[in-house]
Coordinates of C-alpha atoms and ligand atoms in Angstrom, one line a residue:
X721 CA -13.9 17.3 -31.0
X722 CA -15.2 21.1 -30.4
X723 CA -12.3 23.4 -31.5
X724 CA -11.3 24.5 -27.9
X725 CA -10.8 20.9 -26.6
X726 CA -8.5 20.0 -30.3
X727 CA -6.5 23.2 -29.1
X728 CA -5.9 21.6 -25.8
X729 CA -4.8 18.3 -27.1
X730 CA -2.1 19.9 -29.5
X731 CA -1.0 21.3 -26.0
X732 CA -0.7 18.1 -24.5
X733 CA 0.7 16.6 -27.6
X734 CA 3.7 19.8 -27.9
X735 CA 4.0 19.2 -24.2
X736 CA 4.6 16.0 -23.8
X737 CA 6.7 14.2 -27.3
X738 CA 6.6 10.6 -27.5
X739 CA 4.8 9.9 -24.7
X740 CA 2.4 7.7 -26.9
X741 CA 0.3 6.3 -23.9
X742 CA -0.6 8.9 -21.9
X743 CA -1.3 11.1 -25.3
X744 CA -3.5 8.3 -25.7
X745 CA -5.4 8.0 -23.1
X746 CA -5.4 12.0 -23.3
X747 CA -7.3 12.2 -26.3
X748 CA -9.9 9.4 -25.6
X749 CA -11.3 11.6 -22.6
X750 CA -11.2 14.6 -24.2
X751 CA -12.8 13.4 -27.4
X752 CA -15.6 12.6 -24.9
X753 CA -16.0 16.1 -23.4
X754 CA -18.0 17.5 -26.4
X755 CA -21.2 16.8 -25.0
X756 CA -20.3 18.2 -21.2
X757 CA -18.7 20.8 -22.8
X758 CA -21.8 22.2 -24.9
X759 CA -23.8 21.8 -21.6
X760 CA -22.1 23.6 -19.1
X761 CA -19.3 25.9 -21.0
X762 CA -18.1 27.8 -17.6
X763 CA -16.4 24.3 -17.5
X764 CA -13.7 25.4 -20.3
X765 CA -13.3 29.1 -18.0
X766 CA -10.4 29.1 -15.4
X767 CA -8.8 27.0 -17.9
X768 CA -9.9 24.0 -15.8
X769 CA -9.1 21.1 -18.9
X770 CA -5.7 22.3 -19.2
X771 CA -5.2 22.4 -15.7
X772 CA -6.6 19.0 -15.5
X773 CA -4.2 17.4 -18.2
X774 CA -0.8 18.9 -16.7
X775 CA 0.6 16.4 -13.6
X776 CA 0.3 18.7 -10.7
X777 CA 4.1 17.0 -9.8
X778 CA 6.5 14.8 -11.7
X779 CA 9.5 12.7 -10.0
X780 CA 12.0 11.1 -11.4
X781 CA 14.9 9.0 -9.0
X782 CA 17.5 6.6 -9.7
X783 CA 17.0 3.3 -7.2
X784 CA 20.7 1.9 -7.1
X785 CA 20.6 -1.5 -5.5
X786 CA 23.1 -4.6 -5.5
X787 CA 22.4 -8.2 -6.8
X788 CA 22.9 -11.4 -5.1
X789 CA 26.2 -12.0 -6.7
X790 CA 27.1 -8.3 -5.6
X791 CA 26.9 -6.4 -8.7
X792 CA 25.5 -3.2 -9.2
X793 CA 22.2 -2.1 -10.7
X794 CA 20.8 1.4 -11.6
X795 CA 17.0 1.6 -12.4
X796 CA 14.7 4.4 -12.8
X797 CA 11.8 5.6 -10.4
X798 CA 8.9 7.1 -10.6
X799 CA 6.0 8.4 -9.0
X800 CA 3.3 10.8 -10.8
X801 CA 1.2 13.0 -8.7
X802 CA -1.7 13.9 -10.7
X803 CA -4.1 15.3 -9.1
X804 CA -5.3 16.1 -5.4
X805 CA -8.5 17.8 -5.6
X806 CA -10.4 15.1 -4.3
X807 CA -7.7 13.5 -2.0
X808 CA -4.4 12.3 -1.3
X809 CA -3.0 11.0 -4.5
X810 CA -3.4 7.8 -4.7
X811 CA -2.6 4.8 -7.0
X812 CA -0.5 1.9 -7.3
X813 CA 3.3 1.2 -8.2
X814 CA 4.1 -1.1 -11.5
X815 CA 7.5 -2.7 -11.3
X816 CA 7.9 -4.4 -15.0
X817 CA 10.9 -3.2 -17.5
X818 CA 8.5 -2.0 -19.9
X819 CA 8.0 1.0 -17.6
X820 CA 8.8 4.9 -18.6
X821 CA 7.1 8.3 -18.2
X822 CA 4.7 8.2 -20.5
X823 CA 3.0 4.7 -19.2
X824 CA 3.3 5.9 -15.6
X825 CA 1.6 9.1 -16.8
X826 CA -1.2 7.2 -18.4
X827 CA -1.6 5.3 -15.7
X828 CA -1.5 8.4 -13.3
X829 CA -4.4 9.9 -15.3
X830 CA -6.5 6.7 -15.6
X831 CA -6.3 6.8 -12.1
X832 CA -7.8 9.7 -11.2
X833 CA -10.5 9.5 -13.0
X834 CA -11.3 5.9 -11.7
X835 CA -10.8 7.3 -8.3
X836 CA -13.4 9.8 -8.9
X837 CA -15.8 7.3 -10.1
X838 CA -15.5 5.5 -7.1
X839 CA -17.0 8.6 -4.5
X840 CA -14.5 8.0 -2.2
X841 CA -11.8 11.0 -1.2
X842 CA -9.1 10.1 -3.4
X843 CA -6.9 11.9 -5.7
X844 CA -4.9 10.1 -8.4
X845 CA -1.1 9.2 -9.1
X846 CA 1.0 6.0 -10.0
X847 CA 4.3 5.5 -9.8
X848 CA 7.4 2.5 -10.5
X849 CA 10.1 1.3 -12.1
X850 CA 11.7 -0.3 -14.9
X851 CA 13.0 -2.9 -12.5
X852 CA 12.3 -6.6 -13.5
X853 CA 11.3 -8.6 -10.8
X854 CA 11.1 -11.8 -12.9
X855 CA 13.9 -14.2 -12.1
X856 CA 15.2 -12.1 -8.8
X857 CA 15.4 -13.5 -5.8
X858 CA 13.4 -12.5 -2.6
X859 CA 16.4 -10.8 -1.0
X860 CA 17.3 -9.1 -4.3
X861 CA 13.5 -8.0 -4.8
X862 CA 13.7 -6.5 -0.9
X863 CA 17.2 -4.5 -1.6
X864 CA 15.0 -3.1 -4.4
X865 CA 12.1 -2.0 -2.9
X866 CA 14.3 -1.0 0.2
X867 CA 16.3 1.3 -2.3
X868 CA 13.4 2.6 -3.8
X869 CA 11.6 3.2 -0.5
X870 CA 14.6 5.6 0.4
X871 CA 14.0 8.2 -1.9
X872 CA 10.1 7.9 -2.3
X873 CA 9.8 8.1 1.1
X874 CA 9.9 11.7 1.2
X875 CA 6.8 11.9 -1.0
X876 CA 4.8 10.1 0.9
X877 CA 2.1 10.5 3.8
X878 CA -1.2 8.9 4.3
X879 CA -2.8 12.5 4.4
X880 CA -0.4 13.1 0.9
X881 CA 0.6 10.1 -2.0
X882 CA -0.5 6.7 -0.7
X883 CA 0.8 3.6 -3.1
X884 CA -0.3 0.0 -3.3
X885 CA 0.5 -2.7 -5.8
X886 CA -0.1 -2.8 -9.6
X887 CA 2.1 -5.0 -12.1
X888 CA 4.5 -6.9 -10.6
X889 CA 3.8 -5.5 -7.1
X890 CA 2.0 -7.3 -5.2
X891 CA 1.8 -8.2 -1.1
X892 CA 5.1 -8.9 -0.8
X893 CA 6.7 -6.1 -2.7
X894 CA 4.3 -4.0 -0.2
X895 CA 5.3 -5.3 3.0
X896 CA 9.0 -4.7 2.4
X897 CA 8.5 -1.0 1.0
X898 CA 6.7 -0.4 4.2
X899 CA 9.1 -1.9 6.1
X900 CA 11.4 0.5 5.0
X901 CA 8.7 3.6 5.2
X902 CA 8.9 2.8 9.0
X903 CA 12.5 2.0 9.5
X904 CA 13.3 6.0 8.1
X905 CA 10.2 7.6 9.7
X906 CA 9.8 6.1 12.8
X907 CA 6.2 5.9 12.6
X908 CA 4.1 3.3 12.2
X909 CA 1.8 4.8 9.5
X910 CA -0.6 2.3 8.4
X911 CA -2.3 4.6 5.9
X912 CA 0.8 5.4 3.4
X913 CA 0.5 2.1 1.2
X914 CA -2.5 0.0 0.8
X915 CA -2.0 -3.6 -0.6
X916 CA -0.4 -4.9 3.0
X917 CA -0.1 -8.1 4.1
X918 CA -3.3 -8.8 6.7
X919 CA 0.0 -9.3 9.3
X920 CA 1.0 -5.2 8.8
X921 CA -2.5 -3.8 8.9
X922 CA -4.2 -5.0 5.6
X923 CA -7.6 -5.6 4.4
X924 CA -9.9 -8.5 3.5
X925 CA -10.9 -8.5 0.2
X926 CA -7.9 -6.3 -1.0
X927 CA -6.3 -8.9 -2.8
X928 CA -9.7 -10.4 -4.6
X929 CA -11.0 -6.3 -4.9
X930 CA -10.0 -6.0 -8.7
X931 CA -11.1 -8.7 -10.4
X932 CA -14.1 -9.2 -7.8
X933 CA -15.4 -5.7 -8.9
X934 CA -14.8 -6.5 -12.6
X935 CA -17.0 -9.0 -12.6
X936 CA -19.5 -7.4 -10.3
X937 CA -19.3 -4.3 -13.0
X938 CA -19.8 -7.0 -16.0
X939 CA -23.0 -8.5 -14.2
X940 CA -24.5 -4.8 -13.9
X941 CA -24.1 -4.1 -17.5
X942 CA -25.5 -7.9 -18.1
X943 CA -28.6 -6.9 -15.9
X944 CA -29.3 -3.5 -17.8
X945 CA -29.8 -5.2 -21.0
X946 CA -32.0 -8.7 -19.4
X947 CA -28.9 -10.9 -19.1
X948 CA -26.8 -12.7 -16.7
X949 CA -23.5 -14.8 -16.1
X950 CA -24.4 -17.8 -15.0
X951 CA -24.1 -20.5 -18.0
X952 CA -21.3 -18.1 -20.1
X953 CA -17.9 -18.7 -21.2
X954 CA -15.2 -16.6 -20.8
X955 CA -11.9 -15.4 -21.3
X956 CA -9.5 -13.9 -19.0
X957 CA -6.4 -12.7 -20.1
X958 CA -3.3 -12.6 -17.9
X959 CA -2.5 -14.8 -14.9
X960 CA -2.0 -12.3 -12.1
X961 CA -3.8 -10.7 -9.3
X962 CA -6.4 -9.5 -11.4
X963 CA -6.6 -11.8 -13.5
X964 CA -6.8 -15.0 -10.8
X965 CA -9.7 -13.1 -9.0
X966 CA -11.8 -12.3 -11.8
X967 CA -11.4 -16.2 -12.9
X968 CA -12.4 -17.0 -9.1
X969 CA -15.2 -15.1 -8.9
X970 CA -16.8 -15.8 -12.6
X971 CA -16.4 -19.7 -11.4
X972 CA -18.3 -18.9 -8.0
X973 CA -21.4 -17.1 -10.4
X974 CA -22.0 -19.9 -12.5
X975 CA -20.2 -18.8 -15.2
X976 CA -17.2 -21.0 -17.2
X977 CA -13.6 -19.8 -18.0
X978 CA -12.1 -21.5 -20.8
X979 CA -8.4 -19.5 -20.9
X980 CA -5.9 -17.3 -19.3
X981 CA -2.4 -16.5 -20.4
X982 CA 0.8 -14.7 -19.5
X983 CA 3.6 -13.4 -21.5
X984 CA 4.7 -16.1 -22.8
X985 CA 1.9 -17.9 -24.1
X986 CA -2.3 -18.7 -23.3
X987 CA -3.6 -22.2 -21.9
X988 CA -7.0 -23.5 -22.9
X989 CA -9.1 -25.5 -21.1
X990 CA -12.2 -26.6 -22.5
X991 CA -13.3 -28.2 -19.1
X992 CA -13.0 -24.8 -17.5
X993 CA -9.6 -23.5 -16.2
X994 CA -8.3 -24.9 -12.6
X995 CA -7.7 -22.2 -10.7
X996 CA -6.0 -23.8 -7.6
X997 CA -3.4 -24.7 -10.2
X998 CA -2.8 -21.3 -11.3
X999 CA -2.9 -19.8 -8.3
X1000 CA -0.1 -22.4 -7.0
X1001 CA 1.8 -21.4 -10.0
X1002 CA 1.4 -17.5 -10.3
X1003 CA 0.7 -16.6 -6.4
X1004 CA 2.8 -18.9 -4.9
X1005 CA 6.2 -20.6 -7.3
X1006 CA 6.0 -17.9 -9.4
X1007 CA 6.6 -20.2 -12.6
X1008 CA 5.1 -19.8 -16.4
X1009 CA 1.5 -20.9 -17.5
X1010 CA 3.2 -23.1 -19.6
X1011 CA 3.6 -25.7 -16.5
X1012 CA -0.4 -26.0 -16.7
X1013 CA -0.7 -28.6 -19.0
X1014 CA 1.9 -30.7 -17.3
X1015 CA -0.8 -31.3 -14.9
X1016 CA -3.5 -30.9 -16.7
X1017 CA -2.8 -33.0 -20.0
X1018 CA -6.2 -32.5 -21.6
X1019 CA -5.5 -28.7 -21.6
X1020 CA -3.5 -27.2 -24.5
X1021 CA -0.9 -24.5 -24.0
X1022 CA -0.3 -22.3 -27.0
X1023 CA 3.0 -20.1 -27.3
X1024 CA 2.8 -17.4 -28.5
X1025 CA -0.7 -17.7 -29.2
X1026 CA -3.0 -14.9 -29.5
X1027 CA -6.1 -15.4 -26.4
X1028 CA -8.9 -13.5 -28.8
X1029 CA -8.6 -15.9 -30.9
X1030 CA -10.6 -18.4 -28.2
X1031 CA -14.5 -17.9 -28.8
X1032 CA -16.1 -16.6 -25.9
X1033 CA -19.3 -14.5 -24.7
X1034 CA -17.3 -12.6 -22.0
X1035 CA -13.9 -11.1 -22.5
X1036 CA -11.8 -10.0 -20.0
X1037 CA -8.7 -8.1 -20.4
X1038 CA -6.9 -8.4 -17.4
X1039 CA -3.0 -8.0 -18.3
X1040 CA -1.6 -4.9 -19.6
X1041 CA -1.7 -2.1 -22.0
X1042 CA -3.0 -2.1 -25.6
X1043 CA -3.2 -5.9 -25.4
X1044 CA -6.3 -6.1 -27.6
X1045 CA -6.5 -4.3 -30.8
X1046 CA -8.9 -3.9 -33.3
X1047 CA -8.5 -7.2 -35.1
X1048 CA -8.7 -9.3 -32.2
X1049 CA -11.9 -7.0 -31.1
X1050 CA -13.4 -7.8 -35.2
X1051 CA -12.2 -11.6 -34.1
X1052 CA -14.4 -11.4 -30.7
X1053 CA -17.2 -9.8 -32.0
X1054 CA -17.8 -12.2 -35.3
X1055 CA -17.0 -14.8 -32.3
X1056 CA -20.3 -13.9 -30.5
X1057 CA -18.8 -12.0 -27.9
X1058 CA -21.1 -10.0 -25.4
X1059 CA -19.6 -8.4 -23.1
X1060 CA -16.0 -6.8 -22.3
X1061 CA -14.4 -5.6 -18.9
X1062 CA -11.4 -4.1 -18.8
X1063 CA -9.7 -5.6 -15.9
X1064 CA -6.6 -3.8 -16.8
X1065 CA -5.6 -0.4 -17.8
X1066 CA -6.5 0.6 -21.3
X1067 CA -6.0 -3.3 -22.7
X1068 CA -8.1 -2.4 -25.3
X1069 CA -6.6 -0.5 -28.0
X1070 CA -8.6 3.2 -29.3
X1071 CA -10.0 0.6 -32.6
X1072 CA -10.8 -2.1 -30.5
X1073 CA -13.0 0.0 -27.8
X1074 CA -15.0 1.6 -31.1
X1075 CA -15.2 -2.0 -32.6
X1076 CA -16.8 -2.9 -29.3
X1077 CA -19.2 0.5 -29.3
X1078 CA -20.3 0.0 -32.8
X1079 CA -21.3 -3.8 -32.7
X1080 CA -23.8 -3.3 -29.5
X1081 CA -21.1 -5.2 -27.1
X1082 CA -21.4 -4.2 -23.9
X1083 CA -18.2 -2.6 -23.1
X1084 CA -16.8 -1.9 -19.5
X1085 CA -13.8 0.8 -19.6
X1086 CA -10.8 0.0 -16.9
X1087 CA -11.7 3.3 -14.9
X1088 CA -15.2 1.9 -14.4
X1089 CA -14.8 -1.7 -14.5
X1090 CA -11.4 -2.1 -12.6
X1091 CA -12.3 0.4 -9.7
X1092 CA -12.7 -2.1 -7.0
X1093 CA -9.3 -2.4 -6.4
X1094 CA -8.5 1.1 -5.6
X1095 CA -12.2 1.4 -3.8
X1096 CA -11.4 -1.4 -1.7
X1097 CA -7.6 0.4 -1.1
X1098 CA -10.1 3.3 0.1
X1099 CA -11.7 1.3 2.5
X1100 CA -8.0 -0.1 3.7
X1101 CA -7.5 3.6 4.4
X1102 CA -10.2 3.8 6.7
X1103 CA -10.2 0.6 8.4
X1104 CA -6.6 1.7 9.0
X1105 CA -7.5 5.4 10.4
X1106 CA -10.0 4.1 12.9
X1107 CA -8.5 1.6 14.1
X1108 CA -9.8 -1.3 12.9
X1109 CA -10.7 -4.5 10.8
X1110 CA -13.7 -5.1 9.1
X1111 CA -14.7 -8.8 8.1
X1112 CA -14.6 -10.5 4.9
X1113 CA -18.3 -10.4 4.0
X1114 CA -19.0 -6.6 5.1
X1115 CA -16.5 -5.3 3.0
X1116 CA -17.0 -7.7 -0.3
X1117 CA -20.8 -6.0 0.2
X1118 CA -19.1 -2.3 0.1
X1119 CA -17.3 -3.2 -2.8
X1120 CA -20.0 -4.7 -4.3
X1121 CA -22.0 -1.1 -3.8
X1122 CA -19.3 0.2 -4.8
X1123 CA -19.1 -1.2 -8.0
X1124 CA -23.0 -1.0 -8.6
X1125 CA -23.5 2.7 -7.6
X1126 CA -20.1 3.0 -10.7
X1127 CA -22.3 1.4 -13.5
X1128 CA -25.5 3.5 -12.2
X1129 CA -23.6 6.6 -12.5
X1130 CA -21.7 5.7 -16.3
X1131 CA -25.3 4.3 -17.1
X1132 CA -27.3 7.2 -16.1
X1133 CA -24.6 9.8 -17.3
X1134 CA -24.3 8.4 -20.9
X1135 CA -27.9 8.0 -21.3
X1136 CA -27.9 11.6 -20.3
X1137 CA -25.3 12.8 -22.6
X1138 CA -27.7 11.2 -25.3
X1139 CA -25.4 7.7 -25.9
X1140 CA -27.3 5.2 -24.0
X1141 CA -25.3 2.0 -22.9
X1142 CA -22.1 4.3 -23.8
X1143 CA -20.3 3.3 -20.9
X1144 CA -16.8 5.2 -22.0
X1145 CA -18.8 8.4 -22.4
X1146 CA -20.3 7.6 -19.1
X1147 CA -17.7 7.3 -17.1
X1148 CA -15.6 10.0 -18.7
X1149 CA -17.8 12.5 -18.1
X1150 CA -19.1 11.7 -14.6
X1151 CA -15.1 11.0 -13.7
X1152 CA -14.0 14.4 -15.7
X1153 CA -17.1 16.4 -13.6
X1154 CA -16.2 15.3 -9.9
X1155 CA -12.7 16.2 -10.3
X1156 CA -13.1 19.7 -12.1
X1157 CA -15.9 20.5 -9.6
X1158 CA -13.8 20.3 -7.0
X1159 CA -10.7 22.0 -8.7
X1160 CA -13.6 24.9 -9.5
X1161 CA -14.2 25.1 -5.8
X1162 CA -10.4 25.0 -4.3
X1163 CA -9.6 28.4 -6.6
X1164 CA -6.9 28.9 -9.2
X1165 CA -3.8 26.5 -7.3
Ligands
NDP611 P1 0.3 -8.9 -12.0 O1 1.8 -8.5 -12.0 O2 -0.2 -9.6 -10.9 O3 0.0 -9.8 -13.3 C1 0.2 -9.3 -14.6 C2 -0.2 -10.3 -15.6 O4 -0.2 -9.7 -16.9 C3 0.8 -11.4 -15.7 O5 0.1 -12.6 -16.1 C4 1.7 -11.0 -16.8 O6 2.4 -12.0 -17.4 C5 0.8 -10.3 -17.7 N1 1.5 -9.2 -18.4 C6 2.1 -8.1 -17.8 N2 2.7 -7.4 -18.8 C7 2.5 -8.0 -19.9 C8 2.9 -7.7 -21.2 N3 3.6 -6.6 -21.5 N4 2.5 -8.6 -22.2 C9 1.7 -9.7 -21.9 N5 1.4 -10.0 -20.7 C10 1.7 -9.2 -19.7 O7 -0.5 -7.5 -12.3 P2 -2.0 -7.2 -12.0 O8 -2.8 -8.4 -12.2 O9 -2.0 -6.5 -10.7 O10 -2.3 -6.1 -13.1 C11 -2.8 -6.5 -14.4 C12 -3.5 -5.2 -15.0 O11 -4.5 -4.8 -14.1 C13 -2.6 -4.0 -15.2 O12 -3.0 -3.3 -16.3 C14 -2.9 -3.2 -14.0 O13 -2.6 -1.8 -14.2 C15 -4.4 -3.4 -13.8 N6 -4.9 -3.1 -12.5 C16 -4.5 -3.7 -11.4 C17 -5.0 -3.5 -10.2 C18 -4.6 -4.1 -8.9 O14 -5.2 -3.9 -7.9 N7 -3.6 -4.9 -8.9 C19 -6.2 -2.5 -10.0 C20 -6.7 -2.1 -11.3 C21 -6.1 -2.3 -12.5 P3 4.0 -12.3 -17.0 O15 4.0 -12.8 -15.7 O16 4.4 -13.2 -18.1 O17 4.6 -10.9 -17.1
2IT612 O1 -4.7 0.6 -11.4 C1 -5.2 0.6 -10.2 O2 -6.3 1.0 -9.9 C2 -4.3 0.0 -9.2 N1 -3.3 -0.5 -9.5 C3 -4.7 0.0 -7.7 C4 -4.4 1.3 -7.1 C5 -4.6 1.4 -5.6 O3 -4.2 2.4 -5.0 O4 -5.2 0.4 -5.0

């Protein structure tokens, strides 16, 4: 790293103590500036990167809300607002205990440069709480997300901060938090949260957008090197939104997915995963992927176990955090592994990325490869400002652009940047020059 970028990055570092994530994810775009950097210098004047890596806004709430059985709970919210020099902030909310500033503000920066990638007018934030929805009832969830509604409110606008969903949030969480936007506002403001139910003024293809677009991103990279997914097996870790849609749509291409997991443990199917199953399970009971194998007893269900173990050509991260470090990336690769898209955010661990990198595996970062979700929230926005509803197959096309203009511009930018097929240079750079082009043009603010 060129010595005026290291400088910056002991910045962040003194500014922001123990917040491992987001110094993390800090340091893997900036360590892939150097190039940019050494082309176009004016980009260090106006102190535009330590602009960049300082939240334009930061808020912190308590969300009091009762139980069933009437006792009290205190949780903490929160909502990042990155950056709004391409748009509105915009990102999703994360509900999921493991939640604190330092993963929203990883998340909040992830975002914005996937948002950029995507060429639509977004800016980036993320927001949520260390609430755990697991085990809560519906009313219980609703007296949540009314509570936390009622403070974050405030923030909000569809020209200013526009959620949608993200771990643990999903359409139901949405609907009620709008709900509640509308009860205290009085308006009916279809373009403050993305995510809604198709009854409250949603979009087709939201709910399939993320793990659609993964696997539209993993076939572009496929292509560029003579390949293709029909005929491959693969692994999808996690059994949620992302992860059920990316299973879906690698089943609809040909292609063969042999094991998905949740916290608790992974369930491998040799004959290919049944996704009605999981689907009834995740989307709909909300029970463990342990109850798989009760109806499908040729299907083994490992505890504990560790997914990257499970030989595959395709691997897709699609559940949290640092989920896949650098032995389990050593594990894939002497496995025969191919390709890798990040469904999630940053599942792959600093090691396990370079792992990737060095052994020639085509390797899709999260801001690339999981921007259809957001894209498609985009879209949401302005079906909702005009007016209207676009059908299922016109806007699984736009995403599908979407996602194919993405790898174009990582491909063509790392090639430029002199690391062919480097898709993490690729996307950092093209995300990193959109957004300080446009902070350039909007002056010192
Ligand atoms: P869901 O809540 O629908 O599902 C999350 C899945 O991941 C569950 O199977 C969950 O298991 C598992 N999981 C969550 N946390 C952990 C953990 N700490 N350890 C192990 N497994 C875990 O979330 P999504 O599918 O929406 O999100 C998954 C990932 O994709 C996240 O990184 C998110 O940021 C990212 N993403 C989501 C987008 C979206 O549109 N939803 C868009 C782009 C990225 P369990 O049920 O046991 O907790
Ligand atoms: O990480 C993500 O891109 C999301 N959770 C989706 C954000 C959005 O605003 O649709």
């Amino acid at each position: 790293m060129t010595e005026a970028l290291s400088e910056i990055l002991d910045i962040v570092k003194r500014r922001n103590p123990g917040e491992g994530e987001f110094l993390q994810a800090a340091e893997e775009v900036l360590a892939s500036l150097d190039p940019l950097i050494a082309k176009q210098p004016e980009l260090l004047q106006q102190r535009l990167v330590e602009r960049l890596v300082e939240p334009e806004r930061q808020l912190i709430f308590r969300v009091p809300w009762t139980d069933d059985a009437g006792n009290v709970h205190v949780n903490r919210g929160f909502r990042i607002e990155f950056n709004s020099a391409l748009g509105p902030y915009k990102g999703g909310l994360r509900f999921h205990p493991s939640v604190n500033l330092g993963v929203m503000k990883f998340l909040a920066f992830e975002q914005l440069f996937k948002n950029a990638l995507t060429g639509l007018p977004i800016g980036g934030g993320k927001g949520g709480s260390d609430f755990d929805p697991k085990g809560r009832s519906d009313a219980e969830v609703m007296r949540f997300c009314q509570s936390f509604m009622t403070e974050l409110y405030r923030h909000l606008g569809e020209y200013t901060d526009v959620p949608a969903g993200d771990i643990g949030v999903g359409g139901r969480e949405i609907g009620y938090l709008f709900g509640q936007y509308k009860r205290i506002t009085n308006r009916y403001e279809s373009g403050v949260l993305t995510g809604k139910g198709l009854a409250i003024g949603g979009a087709l293809v939201r709910t399939e957008a993320t793990g659609y677009g993964c696997v539209y991103f993993v076939e572009q990279m496929l292509a560029a090197r003579g390949d293709a997914l029909a005929g491959k097996t693969c692994v999808v870790s996690g059994a949620g939104n992302v992860a059920i849609y990316t299973i879906q749509k690698l089943q609809q291409l040909g292609a063969k997915v042999v094991a998905c997991s949740d916290s608790n443990g992974v369930v491998y199917d040799q004959d290919g995963i049944k996704l009605d199953t999981v689907k009834r399970l995740k989307e709909v009971q909300r029970r463990r992927i342990a109850e798989y194998v009760e109806l499908h007893p040729k299907a083994e269900y490992r505890g504990g176990g560790n997914i990257w173990d499970i030989p595959c050509d395709l691997a897709f991260p699609s559940a949290t955090q640092n989920e896949l470090n650098g032995r389990d990336a050593q594990r894939l690769v002497a496995n025969g592994v191919v390709a890798v898209g990040e469904g999630a955010n940053m599942p792959c661990t600093p090691t396990a990325a370079e792992t990737f990198i060095e052994a020639g595996v085509a390797f899709g970062p999260g801001k690339a490869a999981n921007a259809g979700g957001v894209a498609t929230s985009a879209l949401e926005m302005q079906q909702n400002a005009s007016r209207d509803a676009w059908t299922f197959a016109y806007t699984d096309e736009r995403l599908s652009e979407i996602m194919r203009d993405i790898h174009t511009l990582c491909y063509e930018t790392a090639a430029e940047f002199g690391v062919p097929g480097n898709y993490v240079v690729g996307a950092n750079i093209a995300g990193f020059r959109k957004v300080a082009v446009a902070m350039r043009t909007l002056g010192v603010i």
